[in-house]
PDB file of C-alpha atoms in Angstrom:
ATOM      1  CA  UNK T 524       0.000   0.000   0.000  1.00 43.00           C
ATOM      2  CA  UNK T 525       1.244   3.486  -0.684  1.00 46.00           C
ATOM      3  CA  UNK T 526      -1.067   5.135   1.784  1.00 65.00           C
ATOM      4  CA  UNK T 527       0.393   8.402   2.964  1.00 74.00           C
ATOM      5  CA  UNK T 528       1.347   8.878   6.560  1.00 83.00           C
ATOM      6  CA  UNK T 529       0.582  12.332   7.828  1.00 87.00           C
ATOM      7  CA  UNK T 530       1.923  14.209  10.756  1.00 87.00           C
ATOM      8  CA  UNK T 531       0.973  15.583  13.035  1.00 93.00           C
ATOM      9  CA  UNK T 532      -2.174  13.549  13.620  1.00 92.00           C
ATOM     10  CA  UNK T 533      -3.674  16.554  15.356  1.00 95.00           C
ATOM     11  CA  UNK T 534      -2.729  20.209  15.450  1.00 96.00           C
ATOM     12  CA  UNK T 535      -4.170  23.039  17.516  1.00 97.00           C
ATOM     13  CA  UNK T 536      -3.197  26.632  16.775  1.00 97.00           C
ATOM     14  CA  UNK T 537      -4.396  30.160  17.415  1.00 97.00           C
ATOM     15  CA  UNK T 538      -6.183  32.076  14.718  1.00 97.00           C
ATOM     16  CA  UNK T 539      -3.685  34.006  12.605  1.00 97.00           C
ATOM     17  CA  UNK T 540      -0.901  31.476  13.029  1.00 97.00           C
ATOM     18  CA  UNK T 541       0.376  29.270  10.248  1.00 98.00           C
ATOM     19  CA  UNK T 542      -0.379  25.540  10.127  1.00 97.00           C
ATOM     20  CA  UNK T 543       1.943  23.021   8.519  1.00 97.00           C
ATOM     21  CA  UNK T 544       0.999  19.423   7.778  1.00 96.00           C
ATOM     22  CA  UNK T 545       3.319  16.812   6.356  1.00 96.00           C
ATOM     23  CA  UNK T 546       2.666  13.734   4.262  1.00 95.00           C
ATOM     24  CA  UNK T 547       5.000  10.868   3.428  1.00 95.00           C
ATOM     25  CA  UNK T 548       4.285   8.092   0.972  1.00 93.00           C
ATOM     26  CA  UNK T 549       5.922   4.925  -0.242  1.00 91.00           C
ATOM     27  CA  UNK T 550       5.890   4.558  -4.012  1.00 86.00           C
ATOM     28  CA  UNK T 551       6.037   6.642  -7.163  1.00 88.00           C
ATOM     29  CA  UNK T 552       3.122   8.899  -7.993  1.00 91.00           C
ATOM     30  CA  UNK T 553       1.664  10.876 -10.893  1.00 90.00           C
ATOM     31  CA  UNK T 554       0.415  13.629  -8.675  1.00 91.00           C
ATOM     32  CA  UNK T 555      -0.437  14.389  -5.072  1.00 93.00           C
ATOM     33  CA  UNK T 556      -3.576  16.119  -3.925  1.00 93.00           C
ATOM     34  CA  UNK T 557      -4.751  17.658  -0.671  1.00 95.00           C
ATOM     35  CA  UNK T 558      -8.332  17.537   0.536  1.00 94.00           C
ATOM     36  CA  UNK T 559     -10.250  19.016   3.423  1.00 95.00           C
ATOM     37  CA  UNK T 560     -13.089  17.336   5.284  1.00 93.00           C
ATOM     38  CA  UNK T 561     -15.395  19.160   7.655  1.00 89.00           C
ATOM     39  CA  UNK T 562     -17.214  17.287  10.404  1.00 78.00           C
ATOM     40  CA  UNK T 563     -16.776  13.835   8.866  1.00 59.00           C
ATOM     41  CA  UNK T 564     -18.653  14.727   5.715  1.00 69.00           C
ATOM     42  CA  UNK T 565     -17.725  14.974   2.047  1.00 77.00           C
ATOM     43  CA  UNK T 566     -14.255  15.976   0.965  1.00 88.00           C
ATOM     44  CA  UNK T 567     -13.323  19.189  -0.770  1.00 90.00           C
ATOM     45  CA  UNK T 568     -10.376  19.298  -3.143  1.00 90.00           C
ATOM     46  CA  UNK T 569      -7.813  21.953  -2.198  1.00 93.00           C
ATOM     47  CA  UNK T 570      -4.846  21.656  -4.509  1.00 93.00           C
ATOM     48  CA  UNK T 571      -3.065  19.292  -6.897  1.00 91.00           C
ATOM     49  CA  UNK T 572       0.687  19.162  -7.401  1.00 93.00           C
ATOM     50  CA  UNK T 573       2.187  17.111 -10.198  1.00 92.00           C
ATOM     51  CA  UNK T 574       5.188  14.863  -9.766  1.00 92.00           C
ATOM     52  CA  UNK T 575       7.389  17.257 -11.774  1.00 93.00           C
ATOM     53  CA  UNK T 576       6.430  20.263  -9.662  1.00 95.00           C
ATOM     54  CA  UNK T 577       8.125  21.282  -6.442  1.00 97.00           C
ATOM     55  CA  UNK T 578       5.874  23.995  -5.097  1.00 97.00           C
ATOM     56  CA  UNK T 579       2.417  25.334  -5.723  1.00 96.00           C
ATOM     57  CA  UNK T 580       0.339  28.150  -4.252  1.00 96.00           C
ATOM     58  CA  UNK T 581      -3.383  28.726  -4.059  1.00 95.00           C
ATOM     59  CA  UNK T 582      -4.560  31.639  -1.960  1.00 96.00           C
ATOM     60  CA  UNK T 583      -3.417  30.981   1.612  1.00 97.00           C
ATOM     61  CA  UNK T 584      -2.271  27.476   0.721  1.00 97.00           C
ATOM     62  CA  UNK T 585       1.256  26.478  -0.169  1.00 98.00           C
ATOM     63  CA  UNK T 586       2.109  22.914  -1.094  1.00 98.00           C
ATOM     64  CA  UNK T 587       5.565  21.472  -1.592  1.00 98.00           C
ATOM     65  CA  UNK T 588       6.524  18.122  -3.055  1.00 97.00           C
ATOM     66  CA  UNK T 589       9.848  16.332  -2.745  1.00 97.00           C
ATOM     67  CA  UNK T 590       9.694  13.166  -4.815  1.00 95.00           C
ATOM     68  CA  UNK T 591      13.210  12.113  -3.779  1.00 95.00           C
ATOM     69  CA  UNK T 592      12.065  12.017  -0.161  1.00 95.00           C
ATOM     70  CA  UNK T 593       8.531  10.941  -1.080  1.00 95.00           C
ATOM     71  CA  UNK T 594       7.067  13.698   1.013  1.00 96.00           C
ATOM     72  CA  UNK T 595       4.781  16.691   0.722  1.00 97.00           C
ATOM     73  CA  UNK T 596       3.747  19.499   2.997  1.00 97.00           C
ATOM     74  CA  UNK T 597       0.692  21.723   3.167  1.00 98.00           C
ATOM     75  CA  UNK T 598       1.063  25.168   4.701  1.00 98.00           C
ATOM     76  CA  UNK T 599      -1.989  27.231   5.581  1.00 98.00           C
ATOM     77  CA  UNK T 600      -1.007  30.808   6.318  1.00 98.00           C
ATOM     78  CA  UNK T 601      -2.910  33.249   8.537  1.00 97.00           C
ATOM     79  CA  UNK T 602      -5.274  30.539   9.717  1.00 97.00           C
ATOM     80  CA  UNK T 603      -8.923  31.209  10.450  1.00 97.00           C
ATOM     81  CA  UNK T 604     -11.414  29.442  12.678  1.00 96.00           C
ATOM     82  CA  UNK T 605     -13.160  28.274   9.502  1.00 94.00           C
ATOM     83  CA  UNK T 606     -10.024  26.294   8.588  1.00 96.00           C
ATOM     84  CA  UNK T 607     -10.829  23.864  11.403  1.00 96.00           C
ATOM     85  CA  UNK T 608     -11.179  20.520   9.635  1.00 96.00           C
ATOM     86  CA  UNK T 609      -9.367  17.298   8.828  1.00 95.00           C
ATOM     87  CA  UNK T 610      -6.831  17.499   6.023  1.00 96.00           C
ATOM     88  CA  UNK T 611      -5.836  14.522   3.904  1.00 95.00           C
ATOM     89  CA  UNK T 612      -3.099  14.069   1.384  1.00 95.00           C
ATOM     90  CA  UNK T 613      -3.903  11.725  -1.472  1.00 94.00           C
ATOM     91  CA  UNK T 614      -1.385  10.085  -3.752  1.00 93.00           C
ATOM     92  CA  UNK T 615      -2.507   9.443  -7.282  1.00 89.00           C
ATOM     93  CA  UNK T 616      -1.404   6.894  -9.830  1.00 86.00           C
ATOM     94  CA  UNK T 617      -2.849   6.562 -13.286  1.00 81.00           C
ATOM     95  CA  UNK T 618      -4.502   3.178 -13.560  1.00 76.00           C
ATOM     96  CA  UNK T 619      -4.102   1.038 -16.641  1.00 74.00           C
ATOM     97  CA  UNK T 620      -7.825   1.533 -17.156  1.00 71.00           C
ATOM     98  CA  UNK T 621      -7.209   5.232 -17.799  1.00 71.00           C
ATOM     99  CA  UNK T 622      -8.526   6.630 -14.540  1.00 76.00           C
ATOM    100  CA  UNK T 623      -6.748   7.902 -11.475  1.00 79.00           C
ATOM    101  CA  UNK T 624      -6.361   5.626  -8.493  1.00 83.00           C
ATOM    102  CA  UNK T 625      -6.424   7.792  -5.391  1.00 88.00           C
ATOM    103  CA  UNK T 626      -5.014   6.592  -2.079  1.00 90.00           C
ATOM    104  CA  UNK T 627      -5.598   8.710   0.995  1.00 93.00           C
ATOM    105  CA  UNK T 628      -3.245   9.423   3.848  1.00 92.00           C
ATOM    106  CA  UNK T 629      -4.078   9.095   7.489  1.00 91.00           C
ATOM    107  CA  UNK T 630      -5.093  12.726   7.880  1.00 93.00           C
ATOM    108  CA  UNK T 631      -4.333  15.647  10.172  1.00 95.00           C
ATOM    109  CA  UNK T 632      -7.037  17.073  12.373  1.00 94.00           C
ATOM    110  CA  UNK T 633      -6.567  20.837  12.561  1.00 97.00           C
ATOM    111  CA  UNK T 634      -8.213  23.002  15.181  1.00 97.00           C
ATOM    112  CA  UNK T 635      -7.928  26.764  14.865  1.00 97.00           C
ATOM    113  CA  UNK T 636      -8.835  28.546  18.073  1.00 97.00           C
ATOM    114  CA  UNK T 637     -10.459  31.960  17.641  1.00 94.00           C
TER     115      UNK T 637
ATOM    116  CA  UNK Z 556     -17.335  20.548 -11.504  1.00 74.00           C
ATOM    117  CA  UNK Z 557     -19.599  17.641 -10.672  1.00 82.00           C
ATOM    118  CA  UNK Z 558     -22.365  17.766  -8.094  1.00 88.00           C
ATOM    119  CA  UNK Z 559     -22.951  14.481  -6.327  1.00 93.00           C
ATOM    120  CA  UNK Z 560     -25.829  13.521  -4.082  1.00 95.00           C
ATOM    121  CA  UNK Z 561     -26.172  10.461  -1.897  1.00 96.00           C
ATOM    122  CA  UNK Z 562     -29.154   8.792  -0.297  1.00 97.00           C
ATOM    123  CA  UNK Z 563     -29.663   8.185   2.528  1.00 97.00           C
ATOM    124  CA  UNK Z 564     -27.529  10.750   4.328  1.00 95.00           C
ATOM    125  CA  UNK Z 565     -27.538   8.565   7.397  1.00 96.00           C
ATOM    126  CA  UNK Z 566     -29.143   5.404   8.697  1.00 97.00           C
ATOM    127  CA  UNK Z 567     -29.201   3.202  11.751  1.00 97.00           C
ATOM    128  CA  UNK Z 568     -29.556  -0.457  10.917  1.00 97.00           C
ATOM    129  CA  UNK Z 569     -29.838  -3.758  12.707  1.00 97.00           C
ATOM    130  CA  UNK Z 570     -27.186  -6.419  12.527  1.00 97.00           C
ATOM    131  CA  UNK Z 571     -27.775  -8.895   9.705  1.00 97.00           C
ATOM    132  CA  UNK Z 572     -29.740  -6.540   7.468  1.00 97.00           C
ATOM    133  CA  UNK Z 573     -28.604  -4.853   4.261  1.00 98.00           C
ATOM    134  CA  UNK Z 574     -28.585  -1.232   3.165  1.00 98.00           C
ATOM    135  CA  UNK Z 575     -28.379   0.147  -0.350  1.00 98.00           C
ATOM    136  CA  UNK Z 576     -26.767   3.546  -0.799  1.00 98.00           C
ATOM    137  CA  UNK Z 577     -27.519   5.560  -3.899  1.00 98.00           C
ATOM    138  CA  UNK Z 578     -25.165   7.973  -5.624  1.00 97.00           C
ATOM    139  CA  UNK Z 579     -26.393  10.417  -8.273  1.00 96.00           C
ATOM    140  CA  UNK Z 580     -24.140  12.672 -10.352  1.00 94.00           C
ATOM    141  CA  UNK Z 581     -25.332  15.700 -12.291  1.00 92.00           C
ATOM    142  CA  UNK Z 582     -23.212  14.832 -15.329  1.00 89.00           C
ATOM    143  CA  UNK Z 583     -22.188  11.712 -17.190  1.00 88.00           C
ATOM    144  CA  UNK Z 584     -19.024  10.122 -15.839  1.00 87.00           C
ATOM    145  CA  UNK Z 585     -17.197   7.015 -16.876  1.00 84.00           C
ATOM    146  CA  UNK Z 586     -15.822   5.919 -13.533  1.00 87.00           C
ATOM    147  CA  UNK Z 587     -17.388   6.104 -10.113  1.00 92.00           C
ATOM    148  CA  UNK Z 588     -15.592   5.193  -6.920  1.00 94.00           C
ATOM    149  CA  UNK Z 589     -16.887   3.994  -3.556  1.00 97.00           C
ATOM    150  CA  UNK Z 590     -14.938   4.689  -0.362  1.00 96.00           C
ATOM    151  CA  UNK Z 591     -15.379   3.727   3.249  1.00 96.00           C
ATOM    152  CA  UNK Z 592     -14.280   5.899   6.142  1.00 94.00           C
ATOM    153  CA  UNK Z 593     -14.370   4.168   9.486  1.00 93.00           C
ATOM    154  CA  UNK Z 594     -14.730   6.340  12.599  1.00 89.00           C
ATOM    155  CA  UNK Z 595     -11.730   8.609  13.033  1.00 86.00           C
ATOM    156  CA  UNK Z 596      -9.941   7.011  10.097  1.00 89.00           C
ATOM    157  CA  UNK Z 597      -8.940   7.900   6.575  1.00 90.00           C
ATOM    158  CA  UNK Z 598     -10.751   6.900   3.396  1.00 93.00           C
ATOM    159  CA  UNK Z 599     -10.289   3.438   1.949  1.00 95.00           C
ATOM    160  CA  UNK Z 600     -11.270   2.617  -1.617  1.00 95.00           C
ATOM    161  CA  UNK Z 601     -13.813  -0.188  -1.771  1.00 97.00           C
ATOM    162  CA  UNK Z 602     -14.280  -0.523  -5.512  1.00 95.00           C
ATOM    163  CA  UNK Z 603     -14.277   1.196  -8.861  1.00 93.00           C
ATOM    164  CA  UNK Z 604     -17.457   1.071 -10.909  1.00 92.00           C
ATOM    165  CA  UNK Z 605     -17.361   1.418 -14.662  1.00 87.00           C
ATOM    166  CA  UNK Z 606     -20.674   1.667 -16.465  1.00 82.00           C
ATOM    167  CA  UNK Z 607     -21.540  -1.519 -18.263  1.00 79.00           C
ATOM    168  CA  UNK Z 608     -19.035  -3.786 -16.585  1.00 82.00           C
ATOM    169  CA  UNK Z 609     -18.442  -5.496 -13.255  1.00 87.00           C
ATOM    170  CA  UNK Z 610     -17.010  -3.367 -10.506  1.00 92.00           C
ATOM    171  CA  UNK Z 611     -13.362  -3.829  -9.592  1.00 92.00           C
ATOM    172  CA  UNK Z 612     -12.848  -4.459  -5.884  1.00 95.00           C
ATOM    173  CA  UNK Z 613      -9.842  -3.592  -3.783  1.00 94.00           C
ATOM    174  CA  UNK Z 614      -8.070  -6.068  -1.582  1.00 94.00           C
ATOM    175  CA  UNK Z 615     -10.166  -6.867   1.447  1.00 94.00           C
ATOM    176  CA  UNK Z 616     -13.495  -6.097  -0.197  1.00 97.00           C
ATOM    177  CA  UNK Z 617     -15.680  -8.645  -1.982  1.00 96.00           C
ATOM    178  CA  UNK Z 618     -18.725  -8.448  -4.212  1.00 96.00           C
ATOM    179  CA  UNK Z 619     -20.872 -10.613  -1.950  1.00 97.00           C
ATOM    180  CA  UNK Z 620     -20.455  -8.153   0.900  1.00 98.00           C
ATOM    181  CA  UNK Z 621     -20.517  -4.929  -1.161  1.00 98.00           C
ATOM    182  CA  UNK Z 622     -22.445  -5.498  -4.387  1.00 97.00           C
ATOM    183  CA  UNK Z 623     -22.381  -2.487  -6.685  1.00 97.00           C
ATOM    184  CA  UNK Z 624     -24.633  -1.533  -9.543  1.00 94.00           C
ATOM    185  CA  UNK Z 625     -23.828   0.949 -12.281  1.00 93.00           C
ATOM    186  CA  UNK Z 626     -26.848   1.016 -14.593  1.00 92.00           C
ATOM    187  CA  UNK Z 627     -25.972   4.265 -16.378  1.00 91.00           C
ATOM    188  CA  UNK Z 628     -23.415   7.066 -16.553  1.00 91.00           C
ATOM    189  CA  UNK Z 629     -24.938   9.166 -13.767  1.00 93.00           C
ATOM    190  CA  UNK Z 630     -25.942   6.658 -11.115  1.00 95.00           C
ATOM    191  CA  UNK Z 631     -24.532   3.922  -8.925  1.00 96.00           C
ATOM    192  CA  UNK Z 632     -25.538   1.982  -5.832  1.00 97.00           C
ATOM    193  CA  UNK Z 633     -23.498   0.304  -3.146  1.00 98.00           C
ATOM    194  CA  UNK Z 634     -25.129  -2.307  -0.943  1.00 98.00           C
ATOM    195  CA  UNK Z 635     -23.686  -3.191   2.441  1.00 98.00           C
ATOM    196  CA  UNK Z 636     -24.889  -6.748   3.008  1.00 98.00           C
ATOM    197  CA  UNK Z 637     -25.408  -8.755   6.167  1.00 97.00           C
ATOM    198  CA  UNK Z 638     -24.228  -5.854   8.252  1.00 97.00           C
ATOM    199  CA  UNK Z 639     -22.325  -6.052  11.508  1.00 97.00           C
ATOM    200  CA  UNK Z 640     -21.259  -3.245  13.875  1.00 96.00           C
ATOM    201  CA  UNK Z 641     -17.844  -3.254  12.167  1.00 96.00           C
ATOM    202  CA  UNK Z 642     -19.557  -1.893   9.047  1.00 97.00           C
ATOM    203  CA  UNK Z 643     -20.427   1.318  10.874  1.00 97.00           C
ATOM    204  CA  UNK Z 644     -18.714   3.929   8.731  1.00 96.00           C
ATOM    205  CA  UNK Z 645     -19.240   6.807   6.397  1.00 95.00           C
ATOM    206  CA  UNK Z 646     -19.600   5.613   2.808  1.00 97.00           C
ATOM    207  CA  UNK Z 647     -18.705   8.102   0.087  1.00 95.00           C
ATOM    208  CA  UNK Z 648     -18.995   7.975  -3.650  1.00 95.00           C
ATOM    209  CA  UNK Z 649     -16.648   9.897  -5.857  1.00 94.00           C
ATOM    210  CA  UNK Z 650     -16.054  10.750  -9.507  1.00 91.00           C
ATOM    211  CA  UNK Z 651     -13.202  12.209 -11.461  1.00 81.00           C
ATOM    212  CA  UNK Z 652     -13.488  15.601 -13.062  1.00 69.00           C
ATOM    213  CA  UNK Z 653     -13.603  13.867 -16.413  1.00 63.00           C
ATOM    214  CA  UNK Z 654     -13.101  16.911 -18.591  1.00 61.00           C
ATOM    215  CA  UNK Z 655     -10.197  18.275 -16.571  1.00 57.00           C
ATOM    216  CA  UNK Z 656      -8.629  14.861 -16.323  1.00 58.00           C
ATOM    217  CA  UNK Z 657      -8.865  14.349 -20.057  1.00 56.00           C
ATOM    218  CA  UNK Z 658      -7.523  17.785 -20.903  1.00 56.00           C
ATOM    219  CA  UNK Z 659      -4.765  17.674 -18.300  1.00 58.00           C
ATOM    220  CA  UNK Z 660      -3.242  14.486 -19.553  1.00 60.00           C
ATOM    221  CA  UNK Z 661      -5.071  12.225 -17.193  1.00 58.00           C
ATOM    222  CA  UNK Z 662      -4.770  14.228 -13.991  1.00 66.00           C
ATOM    223  CA  UNK Z 663      -7.412  16.111 -12.075  1.00 70.00           C
ATOM    224  CA  UNK Z 664      -9.402  16.411  -8.923  1.00 78.00           C
ATOM    225  CA  UNK Z 665     -11.922  14.008  -7.524  1.00 84.00           C
ATOM    226  CA  UNK Z 666     -15.369  15.136  -6.487  1.00 88.00           C
ATOM    227  CA  UNK Z 667     -17.015  13.559  -3.496  1.00 91.00           C
ATOM    228  CA  UNK Z 668     -20.564  13.096  -2.405  1.00 93.00           C
ATOM    229  CA  UNK Z 669     -21.620  14.248   1.074  1.00 93.00           C
ATOM    230  CA  UNK Z 670     -21.394  10.704   2.408  1.00 94.00           C
ATOM    231  CA  UNK Z 671     -23.772   8.264   4.054  1.00 96.00           C
ATOM    232  CA  UNK Z 672     -23.231   7.784   7.768  1.00 95.00           C
ATOM    233  CA  UNK Z 673     -24.130   4.210   8.662  1.00 97.00           C
ATOM    234  CA  UNK Z 674     -24.501   2.944  12.203  1.00 97.00           C
ATOM    235  CA  UNK Z 675     -25.062  -0.777  12.740  1.00 97.00           C
ATOM    236  CA  UNK Z 676     -26.424  -1.865  16.096  1.00 96.00           C
TER     237      UNK Z 676
END
């Protein structure tokens, strides 16, 4: 299995601080994606970084990818209470059937205290 | 983007019974995916459902326990059969953003339904 391991498992910060979550995985990938899940419900896609990219930004999000170390990080800057959620990295391999096979990491539970 | 709905949103069931979860997408998609998320855990892929063919199950999941139907390009069902308390989970269906994936060389985001929270007593 190439399920990603994320750390920390849980993170509690004050509003306005930055939050950093890390993801490590085991095998080669086509891309890596980060998702957010509120209150155990459906997931929302945050950002996708391809295997030939090293860094990507989207608003307050910054994602890095180091394929040599098989690791990625998600940085949320200037956190808000609304960022409180679980965050999952997901490694993606293209399946021989033409679709993407997505494998989720263990997740980081982020709490932002107002 | 794809909008996905699931029915029921939640259910409480007795041991030994079966529950069928429906997933409806607002656009035609080739592949649909079913995931399970046990309490406090990450998502695990159960199976991949391609319209017009048998679903492909991941290791640890079998068709007798989780039969899947895929009658058309916008709909799928997952049945959790002969339930036990260990089946208590959130079940989510998912699709690829087909157009983005095709245009981006096979890479794109997944869209997820809101999930079905199942509790088995």
